[in-house]
Amino acid sequence: MRLQGIPKAKIAEELGIQDVGRLKIWMRKYREQGDFGLMEHRGRRKEYKDLEREVKRLRLENDVL
């Protein structure tokens, strides 16, 4: 919609988004990170850290073997 020259305020109105600022943030995140930028990230950081540690541990174990 935005690529068609429709103003952000009009897009927000059509989609039922009351805060145009929130729409701007979503658009920037999508532009910078694609679909990943719009995903929910709260509460996942610990999971990612745990996975990173596990991968590191397994790589070290493989090096020893």
mmCIF file of N, CA, C and O in Angstrom:
data_model
loop_
_atom_site.group_PDB
_atom_site.id
_atom_site.type_symbol
_atom_site.label_atom_id
_atom_site.label_comp_id
_atom_site.label_asym_id
_atom_site.label_seq_id
_atom_site.Cartn_x
_atom_site.Cartn_y
_atom_site.Cartn_z
ATOM 1 N N MET A 1 0.827 -1.194 0.000
ATOM 2 C CA MET A 1 0.000 0.000 0.000
ATOM 3 C C MET A 1 0.873 1.261 0.000
ATOM 4 O O MET A 1 0.592 2.196 -0.729
ATOM 5 N N ARG A 2 1.890 1.237 0.849
ATOM 6 C CA ARG A 2 2.747 2.414 0.949
ATOM 7 C C ARG A 2 3.499 2.649 -0.354
ATOM 8 O O ARG A 2 3.720 3.781 -0.742
ATOM 9 N N LEU A 3 3.871 1.578 -1.019
ATOM 10 C CA LEU A 3 4.582 1.717 -2.282
ATOM 11 C C LEU A 3 3.718 2.360 -3.356
ATOM 12 O O LEU A 3 4.217 2.890 -4.334
ATOM 13 N N GLN A 4 2.409 2.324 -3.166
ATOM 14 C CA GLN A 4 1.481 2.923 -4.125
ATOM 15 C C GLN A 4 1.264 4.405 -3.839
ATOM 16 O O GLN A 4 0.418 5.029 -4.454
ATOM 17 N N GLY A 5 2.011 4.965 -2.883
ATOM 18 C CA GLY A 5 1.923 6.389 -2.580
ATOM 19 C C GLY A 5 0.834 6.766 -1.592
ATOM 20 O O GLY A 5 0.529 7.937 -1.419
ATOM 21 N N ILE A 6 0.240 5.800 -0.960
ATOM 22 C CA ILE A 6 -0.813 6.077 0.024
ATOM 23 C C ILE A 6 -0.147 6.554 1.316
ATOM 24 O O ILE A 6 0.788 5.927 1.807
ATOM 25 N N PRO A 7 -0.603 7.660 1.894
ATOM 26 C CA PRO A 7 -0.008 8.175 3.126
ATOM 27 C C PRO A 7 -0.142 7.183 4.291
ATOM 28 O O PRO A 7 -1.105 6.409 4.355
ATOM 29 N N LYS A 8 0.813 7.245 5.199
ATOM 30 C CA LYS A 8 0.808 6.347 6.357
ATOM 31 C C LYS A 8 -0.470 6.492 7.181
ATOM 32 O O LYS A 8 -1.011 5.511 7.676
ATOM 33 N N ALA A 9 -0.936 7.714 7.336
ATOM 34 C CA ALA A 9 -2.152 7.944 8.124
ATOM 35 C C ALA A 9 -3.353 7.227 7.506
ATOM 36 O O ALA A 9 -4.182 6.652 8.217
ATOM 37 N N LYS A 10 -3.439 7.234 6.192
ATOM 38 C CA LYS A 10 -4.546 6.563 5.492
ATOM 39 C C LYS A 10 -4.437 5.051 5.657
ATOM 40 O O LYS A 10 -5.440 4.369 5.893
ATOM 41 N N ILE A 11 -3.219 4.518 5.563
ATOM 42 C CA ILE A 11 -3.003 3.080 5.753
ATOM 43 C C ILE A 11 -3.393 2.679 7.170
ATOM 44 O O ILE A 11 -4.099 1.685 7.373
ATOM 45 N N ALA A 12 -2.947 3.468 8.148
ATOM 46 C CA ALA A 12 -3.276 3.175 9.546
ATOM 47 C C ALA A 12 -4.784 3.178 9.750
ATOM 48 O O ALA A 12 -5.333 2.305 10.427
ATOM 49 N N GLU A 13 -5.458 4.125 9.160
ATOM 50 C CA GLU A 13 -6.915 4.209 9.278
ATOM 51 C C GLU A 13 -7.592 2.981 8.672
ATOM 52 O O GLU A 13 -8.477 2.378 9.277
ATOM 53 N N GLU A 14 -7.155 2.589 7.485
ATOM 54 C CA GLU A 14 -7.755 1.440 6.807
ATOM 55 C C GLU A 14 -7.520 0.137 7.560
ATOM 56 O O GLU A 14 -8.361 -0.758 7.535
ATOM 57 N N LEU A 15 -6.367 0.039 8.237
ATOM 58 C CA LEU A 15 -6.041 -1.184 8.975
ATOM 59 C C LEU A 15 -6.503 -1.146 10.429
ATOM 60 O O LEU A 15 -6.319 -2.115 11.164
ATOM 61 N N GLY A 16 -7.077 -0.020 10.840
ATOM 62 C CA GLY A 16 -7.575 0.100 12.210
ATOM 63 C C GLY A 16 -6.476 0.308 13.231
ATOM 64 O O GLY A 16 -6.637 -0.021 14.411
ATOM 65 N N ILE A 17 -5.349 0.851 12.808
ATOM 66 C CA ILE A 17 -4.233 1.140 13.717
ATOM 67 C C ILE A 17 -4.369 2.584 14.166
ATOM 68 O O ILE A 17 -4.337 3.505 13.347
ATOM 69 N N GLN A 18 -4.520 2.788 15.468
ATOM 70 C CA GLN A 18 -4.753 4.134 15.978
ATOM 71 C C GLN A 18 -3.469 4.950 16.079
ATOM 72 O O GLN A 18 -3.490 6.164 15.974
ATOM 73 N N ASP A 19 -2.335 4.284 16.291
ATOM 74 C CA ASP A 19 -1.070 4.979 16.483
ATOM 75 C C ASP A 19 -0.232 4.912 15.205
ATOM 76 O O ASP A 19 0.343 3.876 14.879
ATOM 77 N N VAL A 20 -0.167 6.013 14.482
ATOM 78 C CA VAL A 20 0.596 6.058 13.237
ATOM 79 C C VAL A 20 2.079 5.844 13.523
ATOM 80 O O VAL A 20 2.798 5.249 12.724
ATOM 81 N N GLY A 21 2.538 6.280 14.694
ATOM 82 C CA GLY A 21 3.928 6.076 15.084
ATOM 83 C C GLY A 21 4.281 4.602 15.157
ATOM 84 O O GLY A 21 5.373 4.184 14.757
ATOM 85 N N ARG A 22 3.349 3.791 15.637
ATOM 86 C CA ARG A 22 3.562 2.338 15.705
ATOM 87 C C ARG A 22 3.690 1.767 14.302
ATOM 88 O O ARG A 22 4.544 0.934 14.028
ATOM 89 N N LEU A 23 2.877 2.247 13.379
ATOM 90 C CA LEU A 23 2.956 1.804 11.986
ATOM 91 C C LEU A 23 4.319 2.151 11.395
ATOM 92 O O LEU A 23 4.933 1.328 10.713
ATOM 93 N N LYS A 24 4.828 3.338 11.691
ATOM 94 C CA LYS A 24 6.138 3.750 11.194
ATOM 95 C C LYS A 24 7.226 2.815 11.717
ATOM 96 O O LYS A 24 8.127 2.423 10.977
ATOM 97 N N ILE A 25 7.136 2.445 12.992
ATOM 98 C CA ILE A 25 8.114 1.533 13.593
ATOM 99 C C ILE A 25 8.059 0.183 12.906
ATOM 100 O O ILE A 25 9.092 -0.396 12.564
ATOM 101 N N TRP A 26 6.861 -0.338 12.685
ATOM 102 C CA TRP A 26 6.702 -1.636 12.021
ATOM 103 C C TRP A 26 7.270 -1.587 10.603
ATOM 104 O O TRP A 26 7.934 -2.522 10.160
ATOM 105 N N MET A 27 7.017 -0.497 9.897
ATOM 106 C CA MET A 27 7.506 -0.363 8.533
ATOM 107 C C MET A 27 9.040 -0.324 8.506
ATOM 108 O O MET A 27 9.669 -0.954 7.660
ATOM 109 N N ARG A 28 9.631 0.405 9.447
ATOM 110 C CA ARG A 28 11.091 0.487 9.509
ATOM 111 C C ARG A 28 11.693 -0.880 9.832
ATOM 112 O O ARG A 28 12.657 -1.305 9.202
ATOM 113 N N LYS A 29 11.106 -1.589 10.823
ATOM 114 C CA LYS A 29 11.602 -2.917 11.184
ATOM 115 C C LYS A 29 11.508 -3.870 9.997
ATOM 116 O O LYS A 29 12.424 -4.646 9.749
ATOM 117 N N TYR A 30 10.424 -3.804 9.270
ATOM 118 C CA TYR A 30 10.262 -4.679 8.106
ATOM 119 C C TYR A 30 11.278 -4.332 7.025
ATOM 120 O O TYR A 30 11.878 -5.200 6.417
ATOM 121 N N ARG A 31 11.478 -3.050 6.808
ATOM 122 C CA ARG A 31 12.426 -2.601 5.787
ATOM 123 C C ARG A 31 13.854 -3.051 6.144
ATOM 124 O O ARG A 31 14.622 -3.476 5.285
ATOM 125 N N GLU A 32 14.216 -2.979 7.429
ATOM 126 C CA GLU A 32 15.570 -3.315 7.867
ATOM 127 C C GLU A 32 15.806 -4.818 8.023
ATOM 128 O O GLU A 32 16.897 -5.304 7.741
ATOM 129 N N GLN A 33 14.773 -5.561 8.500
ATOM 130 C CA GLN A 33 14.984 -6.960 8.869
ATOM 131 C C GLN A 33 14.050 -7.933 8.173
ATOM 132 O O GLN A 33 14.133 -9.145 8.396
ATOM 133 N N GLY A 34 13.140 -7.455 7.371
ATOM 134 C CA GLY A 34 12.184 -8.335 6.708
ATOM 135 C C GLY A 34 11.197 -8.925 7.701
ATOM 136 O O GLY A 34 10.891 -8.319 8.732
ATOM 137 N N ASP A 35 10.700 -10.114 7.415
ATOM 138 C CA ASP A 35 9.706 -10.763 8.269
ATOM 139 C C ASP A 35 10.216 -10.948 9.695
ATOM 140 O O ASP A 35 9.464 -10.866 10.653
ATOM 141 N N PHE A 36 11.526 -11.221 9.846
ATOM 142 C CA PHE A 36 12.104 -11.444 11.169
ATOM 143 C C PHE A 36 11.897 -10.230 12.076
ATOM 144 O O PHE A 36 11.677 -10.368 13.266
ATOM 145 N N GLY A 37 11.950 -9.043 11.504
ATOM 146 C CA GLY A 37 11.781 -7.819 12.280
ATOM 147 C C GLY A 37 10.399 -7.672 12.883
ATOM 148 O O GLY A 37 10.221 -6.940 13.856
ATOM 149 N N LEU A 38 9.420 -8.363 12.329
ATOM 150 C CA LEU A 38 8.049 -8.261 12.828
ATOM 151 C C LEU A 38 7.681 -9.398 13.784
ATOM 152 O O LEU A 38 6.591 -9.403 14.335
ATOM 153 N N MET A 39 8.597 -10.332 13.978
ATOM 154 C CA MET A 39 8.322 -11.461 14.869
ATOM 155 C C MET A 39 8.405 -11.030 16.327
ATOM 156 O O MET A 39 9.110 -10.088 16.674
ATOM 157 N N GLU A 40 7.705 -11.741 17.180
ATOM 158 C CA GLU A 40 7.728 -11.501 18.623
ATOM 159 C C GLU A 40 9.043 -12.029 19.183
ATOM 160 O O GLU A 40 9.379 -13.194 18.989
ATOM 161 N N HIS A 41 9.793 -11.168 19.859
ATOM 162 C CA HIS A 41 11.096 -11.564 20.391
ATOM 163 C C HIS A 41 11.137 -11.586 21.916
ATOM 164 O O HIS A 41 12.130 -12.031 22.486
ATOM 165 N N ARG A 42 10.121 -11.098 22.555
ATOM 166 C CA ARG A 42 10.139 -11.063 24.019
ATOM 167 C C ARG A 42 10.183 -12.477 24.583
ATOM 168 O O ARG A 42 9.462 -13.361 24.138
ATOM 169 N N GLY A 43 11.057 -12.670 25.559
ATOM 170 C CA GLY A 43 11.143 -13.955 26.236
ATOM 171 C C GLY A 43 11.941 -14.999 25.491
ATOM 172 O O GLY A 43 12.128 -16.094 25.979
ATOM 173 N N ARG A 44 12.462 -14.690 24.330
ATOM 174 C CA ARG A 44 13.187 -15.682 23.545
ATOM 175 C C ARG A 44 14.700 -15.560 23.696
ATOM 176 O O ARG A 44 15.420 -16.454 23.334
ATOM 177 N N ARG A 45 15.170 -14.464 24.202
ATOM 178 C CA ARG A 45 16.615 -14.237 24.254
ATOM 179 C C ARG A 45 17.314 -15.328 25.074
ATOM 180 O O ARG A 45 18.361 -15.818 24.683
ATOM 181 N N LYS A 46 16.750 -15.716 26.209
ATOM 182 C CA LYS A 46 17.357 -16.757 27.035
ATOM 183 C C LYS A 46 17.457 -18.059 26.241
ATOM 184 O O LYS A 46 18.467 -18.738 26.274
ATOM 185 N N GLU A 47 16.422 -18.377 25.497
ATOM 186 C CA GLU A 47 16.423 -19.588 24.678
ATOM 187 C C GLU A 47 17.554 -19.541 23.650
ATOM 188 O O GLU A 47 18.264 -20.517 23.440
ATOM 189 N N TYR A 48 17.738 -18.370 23.008
ATOM 190 C CA TYR A 48 18.805 -18.231 22.025
ATOM 191 C C TYR A 48 20.171 -18.379 22.684
ATOM 192 O O TYR A 48 21.056 -19.011 22.132
ATOM 193 N N LYS A 49 20.339 -17.794 23.876
ATOM 194 C CA LYS A 49 21.607 -17.910 24.585
ATOM 195 C C LYS A 49 21.899 -19.365 24.907
ATOM 196 O O LYS A 49 23.024 -19.827 24.751
ATOM 197 N N ASP A 50 20.892 -20.079 25.388
ATOM 198 C CA ASP A 50 21.068 -21.489 25.715
ATOM 199 C C ASP A 50 21.474 -22.293 24.483
ATOM 200 O O ASP A 50 22.337 -23.161 24.551
ATOM 201 N N LEU A 51 20.863 -22.013 23.347
ATOM 202 C CA LEU A 51 21.196 -22.723 22.118
ATOM 203 C C LEU A 51 22.614 -22.397 21.665
ATOM 204 O O LEU A 51 23.353 -23.280 21.218
ATOM 205 N N GLU A 52 22.997 -21.129 21.803
ATOM 206 C CA GLU A 52 24.349 -20.735 21.423
ATOM 207 C C GLU A 52 25.378 -21.452 22.298
ATOM 208 O O GLU A 52 26.408 -21.911 21.802
ATOM 209 N N ARG A 53 25.096 -21.546 23.576
ATOM 210 C CA ARG A 53 25.998 -22.263 24.491
ATOM 211 C C ARG A 53 26.084 -23.738 24.125
ATOM 212 O O ARG A 53 27.164 -24.329 24.154
ATOM 213 N N GLU A 54 24.960 -24.330 23.805
ATOM 214 C CA GLU A 54 24.928 -25.746 23.446
ATOM 215 C C GLU A 54 25.731 -26.000 22.172
ATOM 216 O O GLU A 54 26.508 -26.956 22.092
ATOM 217 N N VAL A 55 25.568 -25.133 21.177
ATOM 218 C CA VAL A 55 26.319 -25.282 19.935
ATOM 219 C C VAL A 55 27.815 -25.152 20.207
ATOM 220 O O VAL A 55 28.627 -25.940 19.708
ATOM 221 N N LYS A 56 28.188 -24.186 21.016
ATOM 222 C CA LYS A 56 29.600 -23.993 21.353
ATOM 223 C C LYS A 56 30.157 -25.223 22.069
ATOM 224 O O LYS A 56 31.250 -25.697 21.752
ATOM 225 N N ARG A 57 29.387 -25.755 23.009
ATOM 226 C CA ARG A 57 29.819 -26.938 23.759
ATOM 227 C C ARG A 57 29.996 -28.132 22.825
ATOM 228 O O ARG A 57 31.005 -28.849 22.891
ATOM 229 N N LEU A 58 29.045 -28.318 21.916
ATOM 230 C CA LEU A 58 29.132 -29.442 20.982
ATOM 231 C C LEU A 58 30.316 -29.294 20.009
ATOM 232 O O LEU A 58 30.970 -30.289 19.670
ATOM 233 N N ARG A 59 30.588 -28.079 19.586
ATOM 234 C CA ARG A 59 31.736 -27.853 18.694
ATOM 235 C C ARG A 59 33.049 -28.193 19.423
ATOM 236 O O ARG A 59 33.943 -28.798 18.850
ATOM 237 N N LEU A 60 33.127 -27.755 20.683
ATOM 238 C CA LEU A 60 34.325 -28.076 21.454
ATOM 239 C C LEU A 60 34.458 -29.586 21.638
ATOM 240 O O LEU A 60 35.548 -30.139 21.530
ATOM 241 N N GLU A 61 33.348 -30.235 21.904
ATOM 242 C CA GLU A 61 33.350 -31.691 22.073
ATOM 243 C C GLU A 61 33.796 -32.373 20.779
ATOM 244 O O GLU A 61 34.596 -33.333 20.807
ATOM 245 N N ASN A 62 33.307 -31.898 19.648
ATOM 246 C CA ASN A 62 33.717 -32.469 18.359
ATOM 247 C C ASN A 62 35.212 -32.261 18.106
ATOM 248 O O ASN A 62 35.880 -33.145 17.572
ATOM 249 N N ASP A 63 35.740 -31.108 18.477
ATOM 250 C CA ASP A 63 37.157 -30.838 18.299
ATOM 251 C C ASP A 63 38.005 -31.814 19.112
ATOM 252 O O ASP A 63 39.046 -32.274 18.651
ATOM 253 N N VAL A 64 37.540 -32.128 20.321
ATOM 254 C CA VAL A 64 38.269 -33.058 21.173
ATOM 255 C C VAL A 64 38.250 -34.457 20.576
ATOM 256 O O VAL A 64 39.250 -35.167 20.580
ATOM 257 N N LEU A 65 37.119 -34.857 20.042
ATOM 258 C CA LEU A 65 36.991 -36.203 19.456
ATOM 259 C C LEU A 65 37.779 -36.291 18.177
ATOM 260 O O LEU A 65 38.351 -37.247 17.807
#
